[in-house]
Amino acid sequence: MTTIIRYDDLVESIAAALQFISYYHPTDYIQHLVRAYEREESPAAKDAMAQILTNSKMSAMGHRPICQDTGIVNVFLKIGMDVRFEGFAAGQSVEDAVNEGTRRAYLFADNTLRASVVADPLFARKNTRDNTPAVTHVQMVPGHTLDVTVAAKGGGSENKSKLAMLNPGDSLVDWVLKTVPTMGAGWCPPGMLGIGVGGTAEKAALLAKESLMEDLNMYELQQRASRGDKLSQVEELRLELHEKVNALGIGAQGLGGLATVLDVKIALYPTHAASKPVAMIPNCAATRHAHLVLDGSGPAYLTPPSLDIYPKLDWAPNYAESRRVDLNQLTREEVASWRSGERILLSGKMLTGRDAAHKRIQGLLAKGEKLPVDFTNRVIYYVGPVDPVGDEIVGPAGPTTSTRMDPFTEMMLAQTGLIAMIGKADRGPEAIAAIQKHQSAYLMAVGGAAYLVSKAIKHARVVAFEDLGMEAIYEFDVVDMPVTVAVDATGTSQHITGPAEWQKRIAANMARSYTASKAAV
């Protein structure tokens, strides 16, 4: 039996799937996140998860991206050996069809997605403007269908991928527990970890990435374990890693809490007797992937999830527990009064800028040239927003990973008049030292709440470096934009103190539970 798969059907299926996953979380992810939210005891982590859940429902209803980083496209094709392709022009490949589907999805006028892919990664790093090419993996398998898995992988989580060539006798658990804390919070927990073990270096990485495409089922695995069901060695290892990684206390957004990972996946492959390749890749709070099958009957489309999966939760600013700050009247003295962990609602005008803008500013300062915008007593937001559609002021505009701006922090604080920064996740020692030296502050917005954050932006205009596209410098006028003081003028970092506190709390609770169980016996 031969199945004919047409070029147009494959292109349409890829495009539709990428649009779908841009605004619909997988149901299994939301179900696990809701359970984590309900049992969370850390106020900061619980608030972050409330924003992520509210943002997810808003995106599902509004058909706009969950995250401003709409990802680099990963496509896994399992082509049945009885499949024949038709409708392809001379010289066109299956990868060409995937790239055309990607192009159409990211340029779709009703829901434009952010183009983040740059060609020539070593030198020019010029944006391709349509997010192509995708990263496509092709496998020939028995059968007469085309099995397609589509994912959009954010840079913040992809950048935290780890690869190690362990000795055969080395402990995987020890390596994971040593490595996860080095990943910081830039991968936007709570998410999941995909772990590949075996094969060769590149095979282990591919195993880890493929494992992230599986449904979350940690809750079901825990139920089976509590009933005393027989588990496989891999299942027992997944449970052990899930418990021990969460016991690190890193928590949602790295602020400290009970839920760092919602699931851990492990995929194995035979390897050389002298080797133990191990790769670990995290998926973030903007987990986006979908599976579909083409059988020759036309394009394959996905079924939207029910909104009933969401709790009765609509995050709103907490005026009773937050300090309201007027950015238009902000002074260095007020910035110095903020304390790590404090919640703040920002109103007024702020500037934006990320990697490319900072590098260009660095070049201008080195030449003694005037900057195109005045940063004196201003706040900068590390963001690359999605283009607006319809009557939007700006598209989803969540924060980007702040550690990429660490090398520029001393320069910005010492030479431009900047007094505070906003971004995602932790800062490194270099940036913290600069913040303390200049009595500045770093504020953290929630990664994975981009559509929610965008609703606080009431006006937006490009003020410099327009040619950089989403990396241009904007001026935003915001009302009650929610942030948390992550590093204050004393150099105290919530991403250090929060996890340390919750690691101790979790350890104490585990010790009490162990003592109680021994006493019961």
Short mmCIF file of C-alpha atoms in Angstrom, two decimals:
data_model
loop_
_atom_site.label_atom_id
_atom_site.label_comp_id
_atom_site.label_asym_id
_atom_site.label_seq_id
_atom_site.Cartn_x
_atom_site.Cartn_y
_atom_site.Cartn_z
CA MET A 1 0.00 0.00 0.00
CA THR A 2 1.52 3.29 -1.13
CA THR A 3 0.47 6.60 0.41
CA ILE A 4 0.89 9.81 -1.55
CA ILE A 5 1.83 12.89 0.53
CA ARG A 6 1.56 16.14 -1.38
CA TYR A 7 3.88 19.11 -0.92
CA ASP A 8 1.00 21.52 -0.20
CA ASP A 9 -0.46 19.22 2.45
CA LEU A 10 2.85 18.94 4.30
CA VAL A 11 3.44 22.70 4.13
CA GLU A 12 -0.08 23.48 5.41
CA SER A 13 0.21 20.90 8.21
CA ILE A 14 3.52 22.37 9.44
CA ALA A 15 2.22 25.96 9.25
CA ALA A 16 -1.03 25.14 11.07
CA ALA A 17 0.79 23.20 13.79
CA LEU A 18 3.24 26.04 14.45
CA GLN A 19 0.41 28.53 14.75
CA PHE A 20 -1.43 26.12 17.07
CA ILE A 21 1.47 25.61 19.48
CA SER A 22 2.23 29.33 19.59
CA TYR A 23 -0.91 29.93 21.65
CA TYR A 24 -1.98 26.53 23.03
CA HIS A 25 -0.02 24.86 25.79
CA PRO A 26 -0.12 21.04 25.75
CA THR A 27 -2.94 19.88 28.04
CA ASP A 28 -0.63 17.60 30.03
CA TYR A 29 1.67 20.54 30.84
CA ILE A 30 -1.19 22.68 32.16
CA GLN A 31 -2.55 19.80 34.23
CA HIS A 32 0.83 19.25 35.89
CA LEU A 33 1.37 23.00 36.39
CA VAL A 34 -2.03 23.36 38.05
CA ARG A 35 -1.17 20.57 40.51
CA ALA A 36 2.17 22.27 41.27
CA TYR A 37 0.43 25.62 41.73
CA GLU A 38 -2.11 24.15 44.16
CA ARG A 39 0.57 22.64 46.41
CA GLU A 40 3.09 25.50 46.18
CA GLU A 41 3.92 27.17 49.52
CA SER A 42 6.33 29.88 48.36
CA PRO A 43 4.36 33.13 47.80
CA ALA A 44 6.78 34.36 45.12
CA ALA A 45 6.71 31.07 43.21
CA LYS A 46 2.95 30.77 43.54
CA ASP A 47 2.48 34.29 42.16
CA ALA A 48 4.79 33.48 39.23
CA MET A 49 2.80 30.33 38.41
CA ALA A 50 -0.45 32.29 38.68
CA GLN A 51 0.87 34.70 36.06
CA ILE A 52 1.95 31.83 33.78
CA LEU A 53 -1.44 30.10 34.04
CA THR A 54 -3.36 33.32 33.48
CA ASN A 55 -1.13 34.17 30.52
CA SER A 56 -1.66 30.72 29.04
CA LYS A 57 -5.44 31.02 29.15
CA MET A 58 -5.30 34.54 27.70
CA SER A 59 -3.15 33.28 24.82
CA ALA A 60 -5.48 30.36 24.16
CA MET A 61 -8.46 32.69 24.01
CA GLY A 62 -6.74 35.49 22.09
CA HIS A 63 -4.71 33.30 19.70
CA ARG A 64 -1.52 35.23 20.45
CA PRO A 65 1.86 33.80 21.48
CA ILE A 66 2.39 32.39 24.97
CA CYS A 67 5.90 33.82 24.95
CA GLN A 68 7.55 36.60 22.96
CA ASP A 69 10.32 34.13 22.12
CA THR A 70 8.34 32.08 19.63
CA GLY A 71 11.30 29.76 19.30
CA ILE A 72 13.49 28.05 16.79
CA VAL A 73 11.48 25.40 14.97
CA ASN A 74 12.35 21.73 15.51
CA VAL A 75 10.63 19.16 13.30
CA PHE A 76 10.94 15.38 13.59
CA LEU A 77 9.74 13.44 10.54
CA LYS A 78 9.25 9.69 10.55
CA ILE A 79 8.62 8.81 6.93
CA GLY A 80 6.97 5.49 6.23
CA MET A 81 8.86 3.47 3.64
CA ASP A 82 5.62 3.09 1.65
CA VAL A 83 5.16 6.87 1.37
CA ARG A 84 5.65 8.66 -1.94
CA PHE A 85 5.88 12.45 -2.21
CA GLU A 86 4.24 14.40 -5.02
CA GLY A 87 3.80 18.06 -5.95
CA PHE A 88 7.40 19.00 -5.18
CA ALA A 89 9.16 21.23 -7.69
CA ALA A 90 12.41 20.05 -9.22
CA GLY A 91 15.16 20.15 -6.61
CA GLN A 92 12.80 20.61 -3.66
CA SER A 93 13.33 18.46 -0.58
CA VAL A 94 11.21 17.50 2.39
CA GLU A 95 13.22 20.05 4.40
CA ASP A 96 12.21 22.72 1.88
CA ALA A 97 8.55 21.92 2.56
CA VAL A 98 9.15 22.18 6.31
CA ASN A 99 10.85 25.55 5.83
CA GLU A 100 7.98 26.85 3.69
CA GLY A 101 5.52 25.79 6.39
CA THR A 102 7.66 27.59 8.96
CA ARG A 103 7.79 30.73 6.81
CA ARG A 104 4.00 30.82 6.37
CA ALA A 105 3.37 30.27 10.07
CA TYR A 106 5.69 33.02 11.26
CA LEU A 107 4.44 35.56 8.71
CA PHE A 108 0.73 34.80 9.21
CA ALA A 109 -0.88 38.25 9.40
CA ASP A 110 -3.49 37.43 12.06
CA ASN A 111 -0.88 36.10 14.49
CA THR A 112 2.60 37.15 13.49
CA LEU A 113 5.31 35.27 15.34
CA ARG A 114 8.70 36.68 16.25
CA ALA A 115 11.50 35.87 13.83
CA SER A 116 14.48 34.97 16.00
CA VAL A 117 16.67 32.90 13.68
CA VAL A 118 19.90 34.49 12.45
CA ALA A 119 21.95 33.20 9.53
CA ASP A 120 25.74 33.01 9.67
CA PRO A 121 25.85 32.33 13.44
CA LEU A 122 29.55 33.11 13.76
CA PHE A 123 29.92 36.39 11.90
CA ALA A 124 27.08 38.52 10.46
CA ARG A 125 24.27 36.96 12.55
CA LYS A 126 21.71 38.52 10.23
CA ASN A 127 18.05 37.81 10.99
CA THR A 128 16.40 35.71 8.28
CA ARG A 129 13.13 37.62 8.96
CA ASP A 130 10.91 34.53 8.62
CA ASN A 131 12.43 32.20 11.26
CA THR A 132 13.77 29.80 8.67
CA PRO A 133 15.45 27.42 8.42
CA ALA A 134 13.91 24.93 10.82
CA VAL A 135 16.03 22.21 12.41
CA THR A 136 14.66 19.09 10.73
CA HIS A 137 15.37 15.47 11.61
CA VAL A 138 14.33 12.75 9.15
CA GLN A 139 13.97 9.05 9.88
CA MET A 140 12.78 6.31 7.52
CA VAL A 141 10.51 3.78 9.26
CA PRO A 142 8.23 0.93 8.21
CA GLY A 143 4.68 1.97 7.29
CA HIS A 144 2.62 4.11 4.97
CA THR A 145 2.13 7.36 6.93
CA LEU A 146 4.19 10.46 7.66
CA ASP A 147 4.56 11.00 11.40
CA VAL A 148 5.34 14.63 12.30
CA THR A 149 6.37 16.15 15.62
CA VAL A 150 6.68 19.93 15.65
CA ALA A 151 8.24 22.02 18.42
CA ALA A 152 9.18 25.66 18.93
CA LYS A 153 12.14 25.82 21.31
CA GLY A 154 12.88 29.08 23.11
CA GLY A 155 16.46 30.31 23.28
CA GLY A 156 16.41 30.74 27.06
CA SER A 157 15.87 27.04 27.69
CA GLU A 158 17.88 25.78 24.72
CA ASN A 159 20.91 27.76 25.94
CA LYS A 160 20.90 25.76 29.18
CA SER A 161 21.46 22.45 27.39
CA LYS A 162 24.28 20.38 28.89
CA LEU A 163 26.44 17.60 27.47
CA ALA A 164 28.99 15.48 29.31
CA MET A 165 31.02 12.40 28.49
CA LEU A 166 30.85 10.56 31.79
CA ASN A 167 32.86 7.53 32.76
CA PRO A 168 30.84 4.30 32.74
CA GLY A 169 30.89 4.12 36.53
CA ASP A 170 29.84 7.75 37.11
CA SER A 171 26.46 8.44 38.70
CA LEU A 172 23.85 10.07 36.46
CA VAL A 173 21.97 11.31 39.53
CA ASP A 174 25.05 13.00 40.94
CA TRP A 175 25.77 14.68 37.59
CA VAL A 176 22.22 15.98 37.24
CA LEU A 177 22.10 17.34 40.79
CA LYS A 178 25.46 19.04 40.30
CA THR A 179 24.51 20.44 36.90
CA VAL A 180 20.95 21.76 37.39
CA PRO A 181 22.02 24.55 39.82
CA THR A 182 24.54 25.78 37.24
CA MET A 183 21.70 26.34 34.76
CA GLY A 184 20.31 29.24 36.80
CA ALA A 185 16.72 30.25 36.11
CA GLY A 186 17.09 31.35 32.49
CA TRP A 187 15.28 28.22 31.33
CA CYS A 188 12.10 29.48 33.03
CA PRO A 189 11.15 26.76 35.50
CA PRO A 190 8.88 25.05 36.27
CA GLY A 191 9.36 22.94 33.18
CA MET A 192 10.74 19.53 32.41
CA LEU A 193 14.13 17.92 31.88
CA GLY A 194 14.90 15.68 28.92
CA ILE A 195 17.88 13.39 29.50
CA GLY A 196 19.56 11.28 26.84
CA VAL A 197 22.08 8.61 27.77
CA GLY A 198 24.13 6.54 25.36
CA GLY A 199 25.09 6.37 21.72
CA THR A 200 27.58 9.10 20.89
CA ALA A 201 27.71 12.75 21.88
CA GLU A 202 25.30 13.89 19.16
CA LYS A 203 23.00 10.90 19.69
CA ALA A 204 22.68 11.65 23.42
CA ALA A 205 21.68 15.23 22.63
CA LEU A 206 19.10 14.05 20.09
CA LEU A 207 17.69 11.54 22.59
CA ALA A 208 17.31 14.30 25.17
CA LYS A 209 15.52 16.59 22.70
CA GLU A 210 13.20 13.80 21.49
CA SER A 211 12.29 12.88 25.06
CA LEU A 212 10.92 16.41 25.56
CA MET A 213 8.30 15.66 22.92
CA GLU A 214 6.68 13.03 25.17
CA ASP A 215 3.59 13.77 27.28
CA LEU A 216 4.13 14.65 30.93
CA ASN A 217 3.04 11.74 33.11
CA MET A 218 4.94 12.22 36.37
CA TYR A 219 1.70 12.54 38.35
CA GLU A 220 0.48 9.18 37.03
CA LEU A 221 3.90 7.64 37.73
CA GLN A 222 3.75 8.89 41.33
CA GLN A 223 0.29 7.36 41.74
CA ARG A 224 1.52 4.01 40.45
CA ALA A 225 4.46 4.12 42.85
CA SER A 226 2.19 4.96 45.81
CA ARG A 227 0.03 1.92 44.96
CA GLY A 228 3.10 -0.29 45.00
CA ASP A 229 2.96 -1.06 41.27
CA LYS A 230 6.04 -2.59 39.69
CA LEU A 231 8.11 0.12 38.00
CA SER A 232 10.90 -0.18 35.46
CA GLN A 233 14.42 0.95 36.34
CA VAL A 234 14.01 4.03 34.15
CA GLU A 235 10.71 4.91 35.85
CA GLU A 236 12.30 4.56 39.29
CA LEU A 237 15.17 6.78 38.18
CA ARG A 238 12.75 9.39 36.83
CA LEU A 239 10.95 9.48 40.19
CA GLU A 240 14.24 9.80 42.07
CA LEU A 241 15.46 12.66 39.90
CA HIS A 242 12.10 14.45 40.05
CA GLU A 243 12.14 14.39 43.85
CA LYS A 244 15.81 15.30 44.25
CA VAL A 245 15.82 18.12 41.66
CA ASN A 246 12.76 19.67 43.31
CA ALA A 247 14.49 19.30 46.70
CA LEU A 248 17.09 21.79 45.43
CA GLY A 249 14.46 24.45 46.16
CA ILE A 250 15.09 26.43 42.95
CA GLY A 251 11.36 26.83 42.34
CA ALA A 252 9.33 28.73 39.78
CA GLN A 253 11.44 31.35 37.98
CA GLY A 254 14.31 30.48 40.33
CA LEU A 255 12.73 32.42 43.20
CA GLY A 256 12.67 29.47 45.58
CA GLY A 257 9.85 26.96 46.01
CA LEU A 258 8.65 23.39 45.79
CA ALA A 259 8.28 22.97 42.01
CA THR A 260 11.37 23.27 39.81
CA VAL A 261 10.52 20.43 37.43
CA LEU A 262 7.13 18.98 36.59
CA ASP A 263 8.58 15.89 34.93
CA VAL A 264 11.88 14.24 34.04
CA LYS A 265 12.22 12.15 30.88
CA ILE A 266 15.03 9.68 30.19
CA ALA A 267 15.87 8.05 26.85
CA LEU A 268 18.56 5.39 26.44
CA TYR A 269 20.61 4.02 23.53
CA PRO A 270 23.44 1.45 23.35
CA THR A 271 26.92 2.96 23.59
CA HIS A 272 30.61 2.12 23.46
CA ALA A 273 31.90 0.10 26.42
CA ALA A 274 34.28 2.95 27.30
CA SER A 275 31.64 5.66 27.07
CA LYS A 276 28.64 7.15 28.86
CA PRO A 277 27.48 10.19 26.85
CA VAL A 278 24.85 12.18 28.75
CA ALA A 279 22.84 15.17 27.53
CA MET A 280 20.27 17.18 29.45
CA ILE A 281 17.96 19.71 27.80
CA PRO A 282 15.27 21.62 29.69
CA ASN A 283 11.86 22.66 28.42
CA CYS A 284 10.60 25.96 29.79
CA ALA A 285 7.26 27.28 31.04
CA ALA A 286 6.45 27.96 27.37
CA THR A 287 6.57 24.26 26.48
CA ARG A 288 5.37 24.04 22.85
CA HIS A 289 5.13 20.86 20.81
CA ALA A 290 2.55 18.81 18.94
CA HIS A 291 2.24 15.52 17.12
CA LEU A 292 0.31 14.81 13.92
CA VAL A 293 0.09 12.12 11.24
CA LEU A 294 -0.39 12.60 7.49
CA ASP A 295 -2.08 9.65 5.83
CA GLY A 296 -2.53 11.01 2.31
CA SER A 297 -6.06 12.33 2.86
CA GLY A 298 -4.93 15.99 3.05
CA PRO A 299 -3.45 18.34 5.65
CA ALA A 300 -3.48 17.24 9.30
CA TYR A 301 -4.91 19.64 11.85
CA LEU A 302 -4.84 19.64 15.66
CA THR A 303 -7.83 19.81 18.00
CA PRO A 304 -7.84 22.78 20.43
CA PRO A 305 -7.75 21.86 24.12
CA SER A 306 -10.71 22.57 26.38
CA LEU A 307 -10.44 25.73 28.48
CA ASP A 308 -11.81 23.66 31.36
CA ILE A 309 -8.24 22.51 32.08
CA TYR A 310 -7.54 25.91 33.64
CA PRO A 311 -8.33 26.72 37.28
CA LYS A 312 -10.64 29.58 38.19
CA LEU A 313 -7.73 31.98 38.30
CA ASP A 314 -7.24 35.43 36.83
CA TRP A 315 -4.04 37.06 38.03
CA ALA A 316 -4.33 40.77 38.80
CA PRO A 317 -1.95 43.26 40.44
CA ASN A 318 -1.87 42.98 44.23
CA TYR A 319 -1.94 46.61 45.34
CA ALA A 320 -1.92 45.70 49.02
CA GLU A 321 1.37 43.78 48.82
CA SER A 322 3.16 45.72 46.09
CA ARG A 323 4.98 49.05 45.98
CA ARG A 324 3.81 51.31 43.15
CA VAL A 325 6.63 53.14 41.39
CA ASP A 326 6.42 56.12 39.01
CA LEU A 327 9.22 55.66 36.48
CA ASN A 328 8.86 59.26 35.30
CA GLN A 329 9.87 60.52 38.75
CA LEU A 330 12.33 57.77 39.67
CA THR A 331 15.46 58.73 41.59
CA ARG A 332 18.62 56.88 42.58
CA GLU A 333 17.59 57.24 46.22
CA GLU A 334 14.31 55.42 45.62
CA VAL A 335 16.05 52.65 43.69
CA ALA A 336 18.48 52.19 46.60
CA SER A 337 15.52 51.77 48.97
CA TRP A 338 14.14 48.70 47.18
CA ARG A 339 14.80 45.35 48.81
CA SER A 340 15.35 41.92 47.31
CA GLY A 341 12.11 39.96 47.07
CA GLU A 342 9.90 43.06 47.14
CA ARG A 343 7.05 43.18 44.63
CA ILE A 344 6.75 46.35 42.57
CA LEU A 345 4.21 47.71 40.07
CA LEU A 346 5.85 49.98 37.50
CA SER A 347 4.10 52.85 35.73
CA GLY A 348 5.58 55.40 33.34
CA LYS A 349 8.18 55.34 30.56
CA MET A 350 10.96 52.78 30.23
CA LEU A 351 13.46 51.96 27.49
CA THR A 352 14.16 48.52 26.04
CA GLY A 353 17.30 46.90 24.73
CA ARG A 354 18.97 43.52 24.54
CA ASP A 355 22.10 41.85 23.10
CA ALA A 356 22.47 43.60 19.75
CA ALA A 357 21.52 47.03 21.11
CA HIS A 358 23.99 46.73 24.00
CA LYS A 359 26.77 45.74 21.63
CA ARG A 360 26.02 48.72 19.40
CA ILE A 361 25.96 51.06 22.42
CA GLN A 362 29.32 49.63 23.44
CA GLY A 363 30.73 50.47 20.01
CA LEU A 364 29.42 54.05 20.11
CA LEU A 365 30.83 54.66 23.59
CA ALA A 366 34.21 53.24 22.57
CA LYS A 367 34.33 55.75 19.70
CA GLY A 368 33.26 58.62 21.93
CA GLU A 369 30.09 59.12 19.89
CA LYS A 370 26.77 60.36 21.28
CA LEU A 371 24.13 57.75 22.04
CA PRO A 372 20.85 58.04 20.10
CA VAL A 373 18.84 57.97 23.33
CA ASP A 374 19.45 59.39 26.82
CA PHE A 375 19.54 56.72 29.56
CA THR A 376 19.94 59.19 32.45
CA ASN A 377 17.81 58.06 35.41
CA ARG A 378 16.05 55.60 33.14
CA VAL A 379 15.17 51.90 33.46
CA ILE A 380 15.92 49.43 30.66
CA TYR A 381 13.80 46.37 29.93
CA TYR A 382 15.53 43.40 28.29
CA VAL A 383 12.89 42.43 25.74
CA GLY A 384 12.38 41.66 22.07
CA PRO A 385 8.61 41.96 21.55
CA VAL A 386 6.41 40.27 18.98
CA ASP A 387 5.08 42.65 16.34
CA PRO A 388 1.54 43.92 17.11
CA VAL A 389 -1.52 42.83 15.16
CA GLY A 390 -4.88 44.57 14.87
CA ASP A 391 -5.29 47.27 17.49
CA GLU A 392 -2.49 45.99 19.75
CA ILE A 393 0.01 48.50 21.11
CA VAL A 394 2.67 45.80 21.09
CA GLY A 395 2.66 42.03 20.76
CA PRO A 396 3.60 39.66 23.61
CA ALA A 397 6.55 41.26 25.37
CA GLY A 398 7.98 39.09 28.12
CA PRO A 399 11.56 39.41 29.40
CA THR A 400 14.62 37.77 27.90
CA THR A 401 17.41 36.04 29.85
CA SER A 402 19.35 38.75 31.65
CA THR A 403 22.71 37.02 32.06
CA ARG A 404 23.44 37.71 28.39
CA MET A 405 23.61 41.39 29.33
CA ASP A 406 25.97 40.81 32.29
CA PRO A 407 29.12 41.78 30.34
CA PHE A 408 27.54 45.16 29.51
CA THR A 409 26.16 45.97 32.98
CA GLU A 410 29.14 47.89 34.37
CA MET A 411 29.37 49.91 31.14
CA MET A 412 25.67 50.81 31.17
CA LEU A 413 25.62 51.80 34.85
CA ALA A 414 28.93 53.68 34.77
CA GLN A 415 28.69 55.49 31.43
CA THR A 416 25.05 56.02 30.43
CA GLY A 417 23.22 57.18 33.55
CA LEU A 418 21.04 54.05 33.68
CA ILE A 419 19.74 53.33 37.20
CA ALA A 420 17.87 50.00 36.99
CA MET A 421 17.24 47.01 34.75
CA ILE A 422 14.38 44.57 34.13
CA GLY A 423 14.75 41.07 32.74
CA LYS A 424 14.29 37.38 33.32
CA ALA A 425 16.01 35.03 35.76
CA ASP A 426 19.22 35.45 37.74
CA ARG A 427 22.28 37.68 37.30
CA GLY A 428 25.88 36.51 37.52
CA PRO A 429 28.56 37.71 39.98
CA GLU A 430 29.88 40.30 37.50
CA ALA A 431 26.49 42.01 37.16
CA ILE A 432 25.68 41.78 40.86
CA ALA A 433 28.98 43.47 41.72
CA ALA A 434 28.20 46.29 39.29
CA ILE A 435 24.69 46.71 40.72
CA GLN A 436 26.06 46.96 44.25
CA LYS A 437 28.86 49.32 43.21
CA HIS A 438 26.46 51.76 41.53
CA GLN A 439 23.60 51.36 44.03
CA SER A 440 21.37 50.15 41.21
CA ALA A 441 18.77 47.36 41.12
CA TYR A 442 17.69 44.50 38.91
CA LEU A 443 13.99 43.73 38.61
CA MET A 444 12.62 40.41 37.37
CA ALA A 445 9.50 39.95 35.26
CA VAL A 446 7.99 36.48 34.85
CA GLY A 447 9.20 34.48 31.88
CA GLY A 448 6.24 32.71 30.32
CA ALA A 449 3.79 35.57 30.93
CA ALA A 450 4.50 37.61 27.79
CA TYR A 451 0.93 38.21 26.66
CA LEU A 452 -0.10 39.20 30.18
CA VAL A 453 2.82 41.63 30.47
CA SER A 454 2.01 43.19 27.11
CA LYS A 455 -1.37 44.33 28.45
CA ALA A 456 0.45 46.65 30.87
CA ILE A 457 2.09 48.45 27.91
CA LYS A 458 -0.10 51.36 26.84
CA HIS A 459 2.18 52.97 24.26
CA ALA A 460 5.25 51.82 22.33
CA ARG A 461 7.56 53.44 19.81
CA VAL A 462 10.97 52.66 18.36
CA VAL A 463 13.50 55.30 19.44
CA ALA A 464 16.80 53.86 18.15
CA PHE A 465 18.38 51.11 16.03
CA GLU A 466 15.22 50.37 14.04
CA ASP A 467 17.22 48.17 11.66
CA LEU A 468 17.68 45.63 14.47
CA GLY A 469 14.03 44.60 14.24
CA MET A 470 12.83 43.05 17.49
CA GLU A 471 16.17 44.03 19.06
CA ALA A 472 15.64 47.75 18.40
CA ILE A 473 15.40 50.16 21.34
CA TYR A 474 11.77 50.95 22.14
CA GLU A 475 10.21 53.32 24.62
CA PHE A 476 7.31 51.69 26.46
CA ASP A 477 4.75 53.56 28.52
CA VAL A 478 3.43 51.08 31.09
CA VAL A 479 0.79 50.98 33.82
CA ASP A 480 1.21 48.62 36.79
CA MET A 481 3.71 46.28 35.15
CA PRO A 482 4.48 43.56 37.73
CA VAL A 483 8.10 42.88 38.69
CA THR A 484 10.04 41.54 41.66
CA VAL A 485 13.26 43.05 43.02
CA ALA A 486 15.72 40.28 42.21
CA VAL A 487 18.97 42.10 43.08
CA ASP A 488 18.90 45.18 45.30
CA ALA A 489 21.47 47.92 45.89
CA THR A 490 23.14 45.87 48.63
CA GLY A 491 23.88 43.10 46.13
CA THR A 492 21.40 40.70 47.72
CA SER A 493 19.98 38.35 45.08
CA GLN A 494 16.60 36.70 45.48
CA HIS A 495 17.82 33.98 43.12
CA ILE A 496 20.43 33.04 45.74
CA THR A 497 18.53 33.61 48.99
CA GLY A 498 15.20 32.19 47.79
CA PRO A 499 16.43 28.73 46.69
CA ALA A 500 18.73 28.48 49.73
CA GLU A 501 15.80 29.11 52.06
CA TRP A 502 13.51 26.63 50.32
CA GLN A 503 16.19 23.96 50.07
CA LYS A 504 16.46 24.09 53.86
CA ARG A 505 12.68 24.03 54.30
CA ILE A 506 12.26 21.05 51.99
CA ALA A 507 15.08 19.15 53.71
CA ALA A 508 13.51 19.84 57.11
CA ASN A 509 10.09 18.65 55.92
CA MET A 510 11.62 15.48 54.45
CA ALA A 511 13.43 14.81 57.73
CA ARG A 512 10.20 15.24 59.72
CA SER A 513 8.33 12.93 57.34
CA TYR A 514 11.06 10.30 57.67
CA THR A 515 11.00 10.52 61.48
CA ALA A 516 7.21 10.27 61.52
CA SER A 517 7.23 7.20 59.26
CA LYS A 518 9.86 5.48 61.44
CA ALA A 519 7.81 6.22 64.54
CA ALA A 520 4.70 4.75 62.91
CA VAL A 521 6.60 1.53 62.19
#
